[in-house]
Amino acid sequence: MGGLQRFEQRLEQMVSGAFARAFRSAVQPVEIAAGLQRECDNNAQIMSRDRRIVPNTFHVELAQSDLDRLAPYDTALAEEMVRQVQEHADQQGYVFPGPLSVGFESAEDLTTGRFRIRSAAHARVTSQATHTQVTRARALIEVNGTRHPINGPGLVVGRGTDADVRINDPGVSRRHVEFTVQGGADGGVEVSARDLGSTNGMLVDGHRITHTRLRNGSEVKIGNTTLTVRVVEEAAGV
């Protein structure tokens, strides 16, 4: 039995006939599941002979009419979609850079029965920083929805276990880039980034650079991951 057939059987067991009636003239869940599989296939990047990395976050765009029909079942359906994509990945030898997620949203340019899938590879990010350290930091980096303070003597970002911020991205070296912060002449802070001899280098605001000062909002791309610099302005008189 194929993966999509198993997916349909699980849907039948999961919900009542109301589900089928709701989608009779709208986009079919099995079509979305097939679309998610194609999205993986079309975006697979070779890591080794037996391993290929694929996106792990998927946004399914639907017409508002279809989204309204789906609303009572969206959580359960998303969970089944995740399960189906995972099964497909296991069969094809795909690996995900981080947790797998599927979400639904409306798109004004789509009509009933039509859908579109957007995907991205968001690597898992971990560090030992505490919530207090994050809230007190005068400078930090944001990456894949997480925030990490830049404290002295520096913040090393990489894939290895000895990095301060670890990113599960195959394009990131074990020790890829170091961020440093120091006091500026105007009483603020100055943030810099230095490539640590990584394999793939780094891009700062779209330019390949090995060592540079950064501004608030600067984007540093390493591998497939973008890190955004945030400088926190202290309140006047503090």
Short mmCIF file of C-alpha atoms in Angstrom, two decimals:
data_model
loop_
_atom_site.label_atom_id
_atom_site.label_comp_id
_atom_site.label_asym_id
_atom_site.label_seq_id
_atom_site.Cartn_x
_atom_site.Cartn_y
_atom_site.Cartn_z
CA MET A 1 0.00 0.00 0.00
CA GLY A 2 1.35 3.43 -0.94
CA GLY A 3 1.95 6.22 1.53
CA LEU A 4 -0.89 8.38 0.19
CA GLN A 5 -3.33 5.48 0.48
CA ARG A 6 -2.35 4.99 4.10
CA PHE A 7 -2.79 8.73 4.62
CA GLU A 8 -6.37 8.56 3.26
CA GLN A 9 -7.20 5.59 5.47
CA ARG A 10 -5.96 7.42 8.55
CA LEU A 11 -8.10 10.42 7.66
CA GLU A 12 -11.17 8.20 7.36
CA GLN A 13 -10.49 6.77 10.81
CA MET A 14 -9.75 10.16 12.31
CA VAL A 15 -12.88 12.10 11.36
CA SER A 16 -16.49 11.49 10.49
CA GLY A 17 -18.18 11.72 7.10
CA ALA A 18 -18.58 15.44 7.71
CA PHE A 19 -14.94 15.81 6.73
CA ALA A 20 -15.50 14.26 3.30
CA ARG A 21 -18.64 16.37 2.74
CA ALA A 22 -16.80 19.55 3.65
CA PHE A 23 -14.11 18.90 1.05
CA ARG A 24 -16.26 17.40 -1.70
CA SER A 25 -16.02 20.51 -3.91
CA ALA A 26 -12.86 21.95 -2.39
CA VAL A 27 -9.18 21.11 -2.32
CA GLN A 28 -8.62 17.51 -1.26
CA PRO A 29 -6.31 16.70 1.68
CA VAL A 30 -4.63 13.91 -0.29
CA GLU A 31 -3.72 16.48 -2.98
CA ILE A 32 -2.03 18.62 -0.33
CA ALA A 33 -0.18 15.58 1.01
CA ALA A 34 1.06 14.77 -2.49
CA GLY A 35 2.07 18.42 -2.93
CA LEU A 36 4.12 18.30 0.27
CA GLN A 37 5.94 15.22 -1.00
CA ARG A 38 6.72 16.98 -4.29
CA GLU A 39 7.97 20.02 -2.37
CA CYS A 40 10.45 17.77 -0.57
CA ASP A 41 11.52 16.06 -3.80
CA ASN A 42 12.00 19.34 -5.67
CA ASN A 43 14.06 20.97 -2.92
CA ALA A 44 16.25 18.07 -1.80
CA GLN A 45 19.93 18.99 -1.48
CA ILE A 46 22.62 16.30 -1.51
CA MET A 47 24.58 15.89 1.72
CA SER A 48 26.19 12.53 0.95
CA ARG A 49 25.57 9.49 -1.23
CA ASP A 50 22.74 8.28 1.00
CA ARG A 51 21.47 11.49 2.61
CA ARG A 52 19.66 14.52 1.25
CA ILE A 53 18.41 17.47 3.27
CA VAL A 54 14.92 18.84 2.61
CA PRO A 55 12.79 21.72 3.99
CA ASN A 56 11.19 21.19 7.37
CA THR A 57 8.66 24.03 7.56
CA PHE A 58 5.72 24.09 5.17
CA HIS A 59 3.01 26.72 4.70
CA VAL A 60 -0.02 25.55 2.72
CA GLU A 61 -1.81 28.52 1.16
CA LEU A 62 -5.52 28.08 0.39
CA ALA A 63 -8.46 30.13 -0.75
CA GLN A 64 -10.37 31.55 2.22
CA SER A 65 -13.35 29.32 1.35
CA ASP A 66 -11.19 26.20 1.62
CA LEU A 67 -9.52 27.47 4.78
CA ASP A 68 -12.92 28.00 6.41
CA ARG A 69 -13.99 24.44 5.53
CA LEU A 70 -10.74 23.10 6.92
CA ALA A 71 -10.86 25.10 10.18
CA PRO A 72 -12.61 22.44 12.36
CA TYR A 73 -9.97 19.86 11.38
CA ASP A 74 -6.82 21.94 10.81
CA THR A 75 -4.88 20.74 13.88
CA ALA A 76 -5.58 17.05 13.31
CA LEU A 77 -4.99 17.40 9.58
CA ALA A 78 -1.66 19.19 10.11
CA GLU A 79 -0.54 16.38 12.41
CA GLU A 80 -1.40 13.80 9.76
CA MET A 81 0.40 15.86 7.11
CA VAL A 82 3.52 15.92 9.29
CA ARG A 83 3.31 12.17 9.75
CA GLN A 84 2.90 11.64 6.01
CA VAL A 85 5.87 13.86 5.13
CA GLN A 86 8.02 12.06 7.72
CA GLU A 87 7.11 8.68 6.22
CA HIS A 88 7.98 9.93 2.74
CA ALA A 89 11.30 11.29 4.02
CA ASP A 90 12.15 7.97 5.66
CA GLN A 91 11.47 6.12 2.41
CA GLN A 92 13.56 8.52 0.31
CA GLY A 93 16.47 8.93 2.72
CA TYR A 94 15.71 12.59 3.38
CA VAL A 95 16.75 14.35 6.57
CA PHE A 96 15.30 17.51 8.12
CA PRO A 97 17.49 20.26 9.60
CA GLY A 98 15.05 20.87 12.44
CA PRO A 99 11.54 20.08 13.73
CA LEU A 100 8.95 19.35 11.03
CA SER A 101 5.88 21.59 10.85
CA VAL A 102 2.92 22.13 8.50
CA GLY A 103 0.59 25.13 8.73
CA PHE A 104 -2.35 26.53 6.77
CA GLU A 105 -3.04 30.12 5.75
CA SER A 106 -5.21 32.02 3.29
CA ALA A 107 -4.12 33.57 -0.01
CA GLU A 108 -6.33 36.15 -1.73
CA ASP A 109 -5.18 35.20 -5.23
CA LEU A 110 -6.26 31.55 -4.93
CA THR A 111 -9.71 30.26 -5.87
CA THR A 112 -11.61 27.36 -4.31
CA GLY A 113 -9.89 24.05 -4.98
CA ARG A 114 -6.46 25.60 -5.57
CA PHE A 115 -3.53 25.60 -3.18
CA ARG A 116 0.13 26.57 -3.05
CA ILE A 117 2.96 25.39 -0.81
CA ARG A 118 5.83 27.48 0.50
CA SER A 119 8.68 25.74 2.26
CA ALA A 120 11.92 26.59 4.01
CA ALA A 121 14.74 24.81 5.80
CA HIS A 122 14.95 26.09 9.37
CA ALA A 123 17.80 24.49 11.30
CA ARG A 124 17.44 23.54 14.94
CA VAL A 125 19.19 26.13 17.12
CA THR A 126 20.39 25.52 20.69
CA SER A 127 22.47 27.39 23.26
CA GLN A 128 23.03 27.60 27.01
CA ALA A 129 21.87 31.20 27.36
CA THR A 130 19.31 31.85 30.08
CA HIS A 131 16.21 33.99 29.75
CA THR A 132 17.79 36.57 32.09
CA GLN A 133 20.90 36.80 29.93
CA VAL A 134 18.76 37.37 26.84
CA THR A 135 16.65 40.10 28.45
CA ARG A 136 19.69 41.95 29.85
CA ALA A 137 21.78 41.78 26.68
CA ARG A 138 22.65 45.01 24.89
CA ALA A 139 23.28 43.10 21.67
CA LEU A 140 22.05 39.72 20.46
CA ILE A 141 21.41 37.61 17.38
CA GLU A 142 18.07 36.27 16.22
CA VAL A 143 18.00 33.00 14.31
CA ASN A 144 15.02 30.82 13.37
CA GLY A 145 12.80 32.32 16.04
CA THR A 146 15.38 32.18 18.85
CA ARG A 147 17.42 34.96 20.50
CA HIS A 148 20.97 34.68 21.82
CA PRO A 149 22.95 37.35 23.72
CA ILE A 150 26.36 38.50 22.50
CA ASN A 151 28.47 38.66 25.64
CA GLY A 152 32.22 38.90 26.19
CA PRO A 153 34.66 37.65 25.19
CA GLY A 154 32.59 36.60 22.16
CA LEU A 155 29.78 34.42 20.86
CA VAL A 156 30.85 31.53 18.62
CA VAL A 157 28.22 30.16 16.26
CA GLY A 158 28.66 26.81 14.54
CA ARG A 159 27.51 23.23 14.14
CA GLY A 160 29.89 21.69 16.66
CA THR A 161 29.17 20.93 20.30
CA ASP A 162 31.81 23.44 21.43
CA ALA A 163 30.03 26.38 19.78
CA ASP A 164 28.09 28.76 22.04
CA VAL A 165 25.14 28.70 19.63
CA ARG A 166 24.74 25.40 17.76
CA ILE A 167 22.94 25.29 14.42
CA ASN A 168 22.01 21.97 12.85
CA ASP A 169 22.76 23.12 9.31
CA PRO A 170 25.09 20.98 7.13
CA GLY A 171 26.37 24.15 5.45
CA VAL A 172 27.61 25.53 8.77
CA SER A 173 31.12 24.63 9.98
CA ARG A 174 31.76 23.35 13.49
CA ARG A 175 33.05 26.81 14.50
CA HIS A 176 31.82 29.12 11.77
CA VAL A 177 31.64 32.74 12.94
CA GLU A 178 32.35 34.72 16.09
CA PHE A 179 30.38 37.78 17.18
CA THR A 180 31.99 40.28 19.55
CA VAL A 181 30.65 43.38 21.27
CA GLN A 182 32.40 46.35 22.82
CA GLY A 183 31.50 49.81 24.03
CA GLY A 184 31.28 52.52 21.40
CA ALA A 185 32.56 56.10 21.63
CA ASP A 186 29.00 57.41 21.98
CA GLY A 187 28.23 55.17 24.92
CA GLY A 188 26.48 52.58 22.78
CA VAL A 189 27.82 49.21 21.66
CA GLU A 190 29.68 48.08 18.58
CA VAL A 191 29.13 44.58 17.21
CA SER A 192 31.52 42.78 14.89
CA ALA A 193 31.52 39.42 13.12
CA ARG A 194 34.60 37.39 12.15
CA ASP A 195 34.67 34.28 10.01
CA LEU A 196 36.61 31.52 11.79
CA GLY A 197 38.02 29.91 8.64
CA SER A 198 34.75 28.19 7.76
CA THR A 199 34.34 26.05 4.67
CA ASN A 200 31.52 28.10 3.09
CA GLY A 201 32.29 31.56 4.45
CA MET A 202 29.67 34.12 5.44
CA LEU A 203 27.57 36.75 3.74
CA VAL A 204 26.88 40.05 5.51
CA ASP A 205 23.92 41.88 4.02
CA GLY A 206 24.52 39.97 0.80
CA HIS A 207 28.28 40.56 0.59
CA ARG A 208 30.99 37.95 1.20
CA ILE A 209 33.10 39.30 4.04
CA THR A 210 35.53 37.74 6.52
CA HIS A 211 35.56 40.43 9.24
CA THR A 212 33.34 43.49 9.63
CA ARG A 213 31.45 45.72 11.99
CA LEU A 214 27.69 45.26 12.05
CA ARG A 215 24.73 47.53 12.51
CA ASN A 216 21.36 46.93 14.09
CA GLY A 217 19.44 44.75 11.62
CA SER A 218 22.50 43.40 9.78
CA GLU A 219 21.93 39.93 8.37
CA VAL A 220 24.72 37.37 8.49
CA LYS A 221 24.12 34.26 6.39
CA ILE A 222 26.06 31.07 7.10
CA GLY A 223 25.13 27.90 5.24
CA ASN A 224 21.37 28.05 4.70
CA THR A 225 20.75 29.99 7.91
CA THR A 226 20.37 33.74 8.39
CA LEU A 227 21.27 35.42 11.68
CA THR A 228 19.97 38.93 12.37
CA VAL A 229 21.85 41.30 14.66
CA ARG A 230 19.83 43.29 17.20
CA VAL A 231 21.33 46.15 19.20
CA VAL A 232 19.23 47.09 22.20
CA GLU A 233 19.20 50.83 22.94
CA GLU A 234 19.26 51.66 26.61
CA ALA A 235 16.66 54.06 27.93
CA ALA A 236 17.81 57.66 28.32
CA GLY A 237 19.52 58.33 31.63
CA VAL A 238 20.21 54.66 32.36
#
